[in-house]
C-alpha positions as a Markdown table, in Angstrom:
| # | Residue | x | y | z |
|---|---|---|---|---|
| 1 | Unk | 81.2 | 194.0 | 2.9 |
| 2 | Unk | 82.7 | 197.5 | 3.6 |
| 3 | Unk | 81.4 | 200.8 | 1.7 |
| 4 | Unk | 83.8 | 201.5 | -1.2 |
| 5 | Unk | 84.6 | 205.3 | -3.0 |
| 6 | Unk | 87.0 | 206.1 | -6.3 |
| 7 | Unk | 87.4 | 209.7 | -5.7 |
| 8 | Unk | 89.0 | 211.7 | -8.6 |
| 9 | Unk | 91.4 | 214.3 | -7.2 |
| 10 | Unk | 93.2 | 217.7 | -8.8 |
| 11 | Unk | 90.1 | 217.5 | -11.8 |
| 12 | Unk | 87.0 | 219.3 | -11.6 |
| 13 | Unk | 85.7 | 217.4 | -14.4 |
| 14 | Unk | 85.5 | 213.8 | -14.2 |
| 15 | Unk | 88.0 | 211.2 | -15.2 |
| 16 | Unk | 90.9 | 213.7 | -15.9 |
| 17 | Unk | 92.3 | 213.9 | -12.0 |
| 18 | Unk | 93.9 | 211.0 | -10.5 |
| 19 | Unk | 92.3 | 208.4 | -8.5 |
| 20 | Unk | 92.0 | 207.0 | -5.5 |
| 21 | Unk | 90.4 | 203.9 | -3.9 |
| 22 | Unk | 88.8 | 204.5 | -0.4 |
| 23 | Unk | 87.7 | 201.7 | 1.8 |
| 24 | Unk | 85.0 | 203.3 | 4.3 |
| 25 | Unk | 85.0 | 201.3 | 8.0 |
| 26 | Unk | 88.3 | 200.0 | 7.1 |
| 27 | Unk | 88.7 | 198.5 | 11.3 |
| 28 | Unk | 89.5 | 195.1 | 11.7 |
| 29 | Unk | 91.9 | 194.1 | 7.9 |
| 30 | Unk | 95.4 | 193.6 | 8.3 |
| 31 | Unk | 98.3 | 194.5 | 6.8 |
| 32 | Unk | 98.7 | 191.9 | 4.3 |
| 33 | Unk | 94.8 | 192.1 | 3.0 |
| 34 | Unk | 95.2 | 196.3 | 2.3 |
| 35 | Unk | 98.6 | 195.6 | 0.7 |
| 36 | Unk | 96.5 | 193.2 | -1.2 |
| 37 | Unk | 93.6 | 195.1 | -2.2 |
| 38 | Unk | 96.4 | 198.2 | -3.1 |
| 39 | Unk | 98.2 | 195.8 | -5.4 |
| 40 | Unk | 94.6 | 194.7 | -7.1 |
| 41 | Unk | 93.2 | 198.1 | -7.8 |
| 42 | Unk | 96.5 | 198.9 | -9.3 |
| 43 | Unk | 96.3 | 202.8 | -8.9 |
| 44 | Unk | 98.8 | 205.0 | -7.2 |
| 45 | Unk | 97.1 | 204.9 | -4.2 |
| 46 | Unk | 94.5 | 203.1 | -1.9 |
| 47 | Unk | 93.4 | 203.8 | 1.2 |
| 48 | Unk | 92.0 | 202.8 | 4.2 |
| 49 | Unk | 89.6 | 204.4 | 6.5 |
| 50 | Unk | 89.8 | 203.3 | 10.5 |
| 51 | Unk | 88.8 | 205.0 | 14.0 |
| 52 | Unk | 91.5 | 207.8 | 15.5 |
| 53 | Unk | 93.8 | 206.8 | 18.0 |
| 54 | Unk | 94.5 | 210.3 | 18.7 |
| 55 | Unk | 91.4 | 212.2 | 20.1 |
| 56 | Unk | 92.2 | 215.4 | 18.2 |
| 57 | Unk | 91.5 | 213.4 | 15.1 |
| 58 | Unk | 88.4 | 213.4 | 13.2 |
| 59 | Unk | 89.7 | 209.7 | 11.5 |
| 60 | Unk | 92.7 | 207.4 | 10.5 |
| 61 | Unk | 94.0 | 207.1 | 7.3 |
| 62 | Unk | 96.4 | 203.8 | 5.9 |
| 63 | Unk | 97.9 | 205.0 | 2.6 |
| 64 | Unk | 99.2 | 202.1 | 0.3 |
| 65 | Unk | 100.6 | 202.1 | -3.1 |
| 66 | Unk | 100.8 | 198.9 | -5.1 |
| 67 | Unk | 104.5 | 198.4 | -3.7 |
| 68 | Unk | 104.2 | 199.7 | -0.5 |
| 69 | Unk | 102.4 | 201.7 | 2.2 |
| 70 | Unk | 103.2 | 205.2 | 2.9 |
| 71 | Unk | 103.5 | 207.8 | 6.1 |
| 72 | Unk | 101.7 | 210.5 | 4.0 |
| 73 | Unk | 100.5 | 211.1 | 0.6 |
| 74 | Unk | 98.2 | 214.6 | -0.9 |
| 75 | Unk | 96.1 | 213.1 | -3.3 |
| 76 | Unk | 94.8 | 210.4 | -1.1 |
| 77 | Unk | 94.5 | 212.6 | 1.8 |
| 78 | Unk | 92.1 | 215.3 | 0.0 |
| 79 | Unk | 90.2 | 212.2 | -1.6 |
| 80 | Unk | 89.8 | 210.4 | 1.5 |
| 81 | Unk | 88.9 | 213.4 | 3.2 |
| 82 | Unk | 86.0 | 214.0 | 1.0 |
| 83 | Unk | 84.9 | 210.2 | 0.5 |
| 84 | Unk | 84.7 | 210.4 | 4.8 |
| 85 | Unk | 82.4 | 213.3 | 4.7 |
| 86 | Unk | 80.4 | 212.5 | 1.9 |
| 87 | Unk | 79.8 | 209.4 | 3.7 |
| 88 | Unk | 78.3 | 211.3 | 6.5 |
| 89 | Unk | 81.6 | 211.9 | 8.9 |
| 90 | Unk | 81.4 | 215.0 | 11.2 |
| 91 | Unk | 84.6 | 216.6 | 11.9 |
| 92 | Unk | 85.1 | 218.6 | 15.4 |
| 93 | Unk | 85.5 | 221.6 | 13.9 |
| 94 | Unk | 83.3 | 223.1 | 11.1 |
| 95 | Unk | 86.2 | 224.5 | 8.5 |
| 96 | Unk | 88.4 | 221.5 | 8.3 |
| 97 | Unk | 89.0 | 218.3 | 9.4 |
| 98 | Unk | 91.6 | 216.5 | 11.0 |
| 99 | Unk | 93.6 | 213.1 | 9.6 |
| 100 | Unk | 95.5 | 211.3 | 11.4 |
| 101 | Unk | 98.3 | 209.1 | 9.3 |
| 102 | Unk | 101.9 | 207.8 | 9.2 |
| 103 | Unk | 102.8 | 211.6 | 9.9 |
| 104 | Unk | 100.9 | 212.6 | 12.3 |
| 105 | Unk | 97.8 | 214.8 | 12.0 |
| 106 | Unk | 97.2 | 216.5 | 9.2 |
| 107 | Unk | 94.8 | 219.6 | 9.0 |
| 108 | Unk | 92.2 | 219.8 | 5.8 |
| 109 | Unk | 90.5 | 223.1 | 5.1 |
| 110 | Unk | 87.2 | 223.1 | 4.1 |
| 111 | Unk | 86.3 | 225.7 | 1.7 |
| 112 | Unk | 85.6 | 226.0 | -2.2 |
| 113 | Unk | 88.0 | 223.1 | -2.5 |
| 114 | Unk | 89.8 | 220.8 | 0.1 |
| 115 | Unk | 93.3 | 221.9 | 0.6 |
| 116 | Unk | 95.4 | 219.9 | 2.9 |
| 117 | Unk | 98.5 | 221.7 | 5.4 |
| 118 | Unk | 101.6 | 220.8 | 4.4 |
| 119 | Unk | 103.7 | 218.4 | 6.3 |
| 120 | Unk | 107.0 | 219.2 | 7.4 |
| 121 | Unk | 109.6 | 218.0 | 5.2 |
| 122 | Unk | 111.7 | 214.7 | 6.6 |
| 123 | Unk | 114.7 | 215.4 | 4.4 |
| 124 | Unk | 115.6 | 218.9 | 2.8 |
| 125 | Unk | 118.3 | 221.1 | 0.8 |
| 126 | Unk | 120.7 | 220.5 | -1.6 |
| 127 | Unk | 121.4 | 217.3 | -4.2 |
| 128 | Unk | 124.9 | 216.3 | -4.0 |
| 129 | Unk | 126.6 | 216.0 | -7.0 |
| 130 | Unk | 126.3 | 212.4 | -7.2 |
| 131 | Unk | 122.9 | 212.5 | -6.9 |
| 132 | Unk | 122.2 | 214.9 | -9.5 |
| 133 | Unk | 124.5 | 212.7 | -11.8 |
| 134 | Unk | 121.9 | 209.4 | -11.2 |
| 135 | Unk | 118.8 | 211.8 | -10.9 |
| 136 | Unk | 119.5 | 213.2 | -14.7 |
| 137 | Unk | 120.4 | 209.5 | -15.9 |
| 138 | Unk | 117.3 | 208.6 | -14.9 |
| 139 | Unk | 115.3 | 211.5 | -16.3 |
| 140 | Unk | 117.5 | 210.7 | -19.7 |
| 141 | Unk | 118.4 | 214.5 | -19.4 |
| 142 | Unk | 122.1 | 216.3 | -19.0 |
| 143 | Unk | 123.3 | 217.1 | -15.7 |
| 144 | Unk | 123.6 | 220.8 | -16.9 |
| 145 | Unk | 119.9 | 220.8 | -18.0 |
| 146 | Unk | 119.2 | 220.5 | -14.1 |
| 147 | Unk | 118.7 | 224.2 | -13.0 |
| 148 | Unk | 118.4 | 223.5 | -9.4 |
| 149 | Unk | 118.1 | 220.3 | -7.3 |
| 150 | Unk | 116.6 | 220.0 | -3.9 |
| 151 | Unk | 115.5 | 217.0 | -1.2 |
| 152 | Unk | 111.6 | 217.8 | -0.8 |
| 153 | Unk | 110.3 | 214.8 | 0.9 |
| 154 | Unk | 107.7 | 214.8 | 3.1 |
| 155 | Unk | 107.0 | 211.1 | 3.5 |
| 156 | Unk | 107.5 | 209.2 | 0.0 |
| 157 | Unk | 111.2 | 210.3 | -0.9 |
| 158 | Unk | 110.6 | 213.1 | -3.3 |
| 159 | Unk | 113.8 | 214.5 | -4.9 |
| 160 | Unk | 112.9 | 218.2 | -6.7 |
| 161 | Unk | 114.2 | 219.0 | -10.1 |
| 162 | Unk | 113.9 | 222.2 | -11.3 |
| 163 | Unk | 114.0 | 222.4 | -15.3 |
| 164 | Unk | 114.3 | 225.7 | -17.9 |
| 165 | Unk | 110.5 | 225.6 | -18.8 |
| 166 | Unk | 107.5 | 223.5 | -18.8 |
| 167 | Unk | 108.6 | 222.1 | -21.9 |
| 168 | Unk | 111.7 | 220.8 | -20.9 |
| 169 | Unk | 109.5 | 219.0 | -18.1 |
| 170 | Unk | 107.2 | 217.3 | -20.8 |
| 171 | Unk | 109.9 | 216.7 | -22.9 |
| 172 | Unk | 111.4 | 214.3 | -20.5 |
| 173 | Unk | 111.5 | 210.5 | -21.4 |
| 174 | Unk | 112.5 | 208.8 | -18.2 |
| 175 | Unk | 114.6 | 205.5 | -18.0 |
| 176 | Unk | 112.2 | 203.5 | -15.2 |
| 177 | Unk | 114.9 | 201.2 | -15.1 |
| 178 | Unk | 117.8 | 203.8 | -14.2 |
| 179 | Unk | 115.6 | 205.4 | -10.5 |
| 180 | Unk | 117.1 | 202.7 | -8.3 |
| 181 | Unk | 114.9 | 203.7 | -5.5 |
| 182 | Unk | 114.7 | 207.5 | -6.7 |
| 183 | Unk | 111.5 | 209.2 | -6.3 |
| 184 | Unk | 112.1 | 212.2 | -8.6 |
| 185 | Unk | 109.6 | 215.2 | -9.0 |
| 186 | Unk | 110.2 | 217.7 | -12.4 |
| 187 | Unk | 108.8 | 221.3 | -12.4 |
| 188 | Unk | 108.9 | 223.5 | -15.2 |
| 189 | Unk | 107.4 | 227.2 | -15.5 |
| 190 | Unk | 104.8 | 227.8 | -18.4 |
| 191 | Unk | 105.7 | 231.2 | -19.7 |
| 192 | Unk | 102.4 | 232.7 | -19.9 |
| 193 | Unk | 102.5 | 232.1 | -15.9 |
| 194 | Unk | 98.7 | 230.1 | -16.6 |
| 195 | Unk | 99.0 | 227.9 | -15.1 |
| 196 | Unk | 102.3 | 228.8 | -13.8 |
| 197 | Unk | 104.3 | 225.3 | -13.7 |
| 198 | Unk | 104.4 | 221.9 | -15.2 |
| 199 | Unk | 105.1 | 219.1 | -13.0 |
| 200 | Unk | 105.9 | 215.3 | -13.5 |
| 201 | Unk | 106.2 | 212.7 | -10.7 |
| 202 | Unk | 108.3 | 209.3 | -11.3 |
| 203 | Unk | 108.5 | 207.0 | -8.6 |
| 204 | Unk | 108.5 | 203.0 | -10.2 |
| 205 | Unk | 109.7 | 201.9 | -7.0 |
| 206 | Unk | 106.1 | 202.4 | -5.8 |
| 207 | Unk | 104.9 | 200.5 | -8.3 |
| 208 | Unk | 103.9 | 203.8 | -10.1 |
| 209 | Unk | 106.2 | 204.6 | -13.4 |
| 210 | Unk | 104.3 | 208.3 | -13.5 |
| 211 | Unk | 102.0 | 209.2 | -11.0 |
| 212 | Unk | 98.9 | 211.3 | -12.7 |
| 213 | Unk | 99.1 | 214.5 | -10.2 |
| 214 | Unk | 100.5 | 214.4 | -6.6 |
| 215 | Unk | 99.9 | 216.4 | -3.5 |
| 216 | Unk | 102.7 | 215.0 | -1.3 |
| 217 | Unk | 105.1 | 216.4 | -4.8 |
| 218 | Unk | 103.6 | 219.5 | -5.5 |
| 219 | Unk | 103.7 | 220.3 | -1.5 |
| 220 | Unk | 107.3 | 219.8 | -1.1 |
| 221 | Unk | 108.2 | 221.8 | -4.1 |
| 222 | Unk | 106.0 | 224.8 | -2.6 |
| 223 | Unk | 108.1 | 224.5 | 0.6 |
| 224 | Unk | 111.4 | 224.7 | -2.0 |
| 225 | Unk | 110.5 | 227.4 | -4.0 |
| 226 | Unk | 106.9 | 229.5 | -3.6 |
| 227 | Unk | 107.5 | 233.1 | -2.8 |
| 228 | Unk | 110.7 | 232.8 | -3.8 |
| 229 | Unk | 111.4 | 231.6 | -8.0 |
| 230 | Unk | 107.2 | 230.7 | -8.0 |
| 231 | Unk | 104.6 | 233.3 | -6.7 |
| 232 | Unk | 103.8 | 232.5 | -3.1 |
| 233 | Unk | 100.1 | 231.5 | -4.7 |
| 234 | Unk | 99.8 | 229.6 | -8.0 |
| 235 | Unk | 98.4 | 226.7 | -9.8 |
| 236 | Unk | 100.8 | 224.1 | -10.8 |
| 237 | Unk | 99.2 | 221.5 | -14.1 |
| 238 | Unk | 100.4 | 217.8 | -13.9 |
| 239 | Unk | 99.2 | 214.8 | -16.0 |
| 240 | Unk | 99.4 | 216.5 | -19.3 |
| 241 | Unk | 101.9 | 213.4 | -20.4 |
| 242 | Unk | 99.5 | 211.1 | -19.5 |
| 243 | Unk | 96.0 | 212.3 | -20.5 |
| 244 | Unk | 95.2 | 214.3 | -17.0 |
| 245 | Unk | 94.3 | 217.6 | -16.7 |
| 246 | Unk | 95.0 | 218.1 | -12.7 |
| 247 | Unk | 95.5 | 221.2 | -11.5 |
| 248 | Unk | 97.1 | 222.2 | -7.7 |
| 249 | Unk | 96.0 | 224.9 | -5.9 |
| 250 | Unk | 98.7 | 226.3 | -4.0 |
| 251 | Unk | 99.0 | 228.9 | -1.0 |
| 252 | Unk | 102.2 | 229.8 | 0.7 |
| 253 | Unk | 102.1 | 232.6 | 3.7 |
| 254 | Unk | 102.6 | 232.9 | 7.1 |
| 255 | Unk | 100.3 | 230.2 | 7.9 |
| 256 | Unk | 102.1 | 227.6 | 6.0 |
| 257 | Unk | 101.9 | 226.2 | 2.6 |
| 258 | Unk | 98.3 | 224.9 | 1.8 |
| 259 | Unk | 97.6 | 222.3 | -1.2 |
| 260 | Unk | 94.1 | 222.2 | -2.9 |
| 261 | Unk | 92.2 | 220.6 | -5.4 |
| 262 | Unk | 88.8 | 219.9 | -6.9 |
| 263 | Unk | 87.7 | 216.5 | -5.8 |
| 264 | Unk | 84.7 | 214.6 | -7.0 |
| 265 | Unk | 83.4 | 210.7 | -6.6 |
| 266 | Unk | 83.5 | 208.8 | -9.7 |
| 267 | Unk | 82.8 | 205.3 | -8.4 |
| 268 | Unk | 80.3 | 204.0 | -5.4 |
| 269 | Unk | 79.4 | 200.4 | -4.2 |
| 270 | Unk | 80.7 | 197.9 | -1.5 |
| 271 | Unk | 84.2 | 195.7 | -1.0 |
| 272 | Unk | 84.6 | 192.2 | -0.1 |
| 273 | Unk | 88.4 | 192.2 | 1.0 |
């Protein structure tokens, strides 16, 4: 049996964030029983909590999705974060803590609210043409509705669109069946600038038609367009389509973009995996 947390990230307020299953003193499962237990809880994400290997980390983390496992993800990094210290963990330094994942090592600040450091992008700039063509089929949208287009993955594949407003964003009725392996983030600005943007993720080949509200997205799109057609500091909504209310924190300056969020545990008890 292995100490088990559902952290609710992005909410202040329970039930309204998105999820994530954390398995405390994850050391010793393979592969195949964490893709396992990912595919049974059936969120976006699950993860995994094991022993550093680097000694600059505070703790390990395995990310899985129901279809796969991935390098880095936000959501699950600022909900495993807290799961590990409100399970007693002691980080090396007192203002943040240190993960170590797919990526690398990720810094996350302590403070009113976790906010993680974003990772560098793996693949950035423009959309080619034939890109934007299968990105707006999928999205069901015209290719001229697509304001700007721009690789912002840091890890799970993410593909920016920027749309006219935040309605345009939840007006969007996706065809799943059209991604073919696209992982496609929307962002739309409210015009009362509170909150300042809409954002949508899609990504069914993850196993995850829409994901509820995404740090990994919301980070890439910061590195695309905060301080520049954003504010460098704002708060993005996502998961109004689907009955969320998450809101991002978001800080851009010369010490890098930062991503933040409320996090609060909605579920304890023990695993049998």
């Amino acid at each position: 049996m292995r100490a088990f947390r559902q952290v609710d990230v992005f909410s202040s307020e329970p039930l309204l964030g998105n999820p994530v299953a954390v398995v405390h003193d994850a050391d010793g499962l393979d592969d195949e029983q964490m893709a396992r237990f990912a595919r049974w809880t059936n969120l976006s994400e699950t993860t995994f909590l094991l022993s550093p290997t680097d000694p600059a980390a505070d703790y390990r983390l395995r990310i899985f999705t129901p279809g796969r496992e991935l390098p880095f993800a936000g959501h699950p990094t600022l909900g495993s974060a807290h799961a590990w210290l409100e399970a007693g963990g002691v980080s090396r330094a007192s203002d943040r803590v240190v993960q170590e994942c797919g990526a690398g090592l990720v810094q996350v600040r302590r403070g009113e609210r976790l906010a993680f450091e974003a990772p560098p992008l793996t693949r950035s700039g423009p959309v080619d043409a034939v890109d934007v063509a299968r990105v707006a089929a999928a999205l069901r949208i015209r290719e001229d509705d697509v304001v700007d287009a721009a690789w912002v993955d840091n890890g799970p594949g993410w593909v920016g669109v920027l749309l006219a407003d935040a309605a345009a964003v939840l007006a969007c009725r996706p065809d799943m069946a059209a991604f073919d392996g696209l992982k496609i983030g929307v962002v739309g600005v409210h015009p009362d600038g509170d909150p300042a943007v809409e954002v949508r993720a899609f990504c069914p080949g993850l196993g995850v038609p829409e994901d509820p509200v995404t740090g990994s997205l919301n980070a890439g799109l910061a590195q695309w367009l905060a301080g520049d057609r954003l504010p460098a500091s704002y708060v993005a909504s996502q998961g109004t389509a689907v009955g969320r209310r998450g809101r991002v924190h978001v800080t851009s300056g010369r010490n890098g973009v930062w991503v933040g969020g409320d996090t609060l545990t909605t579920v304890t008890g023990t695993v049998r995996i």
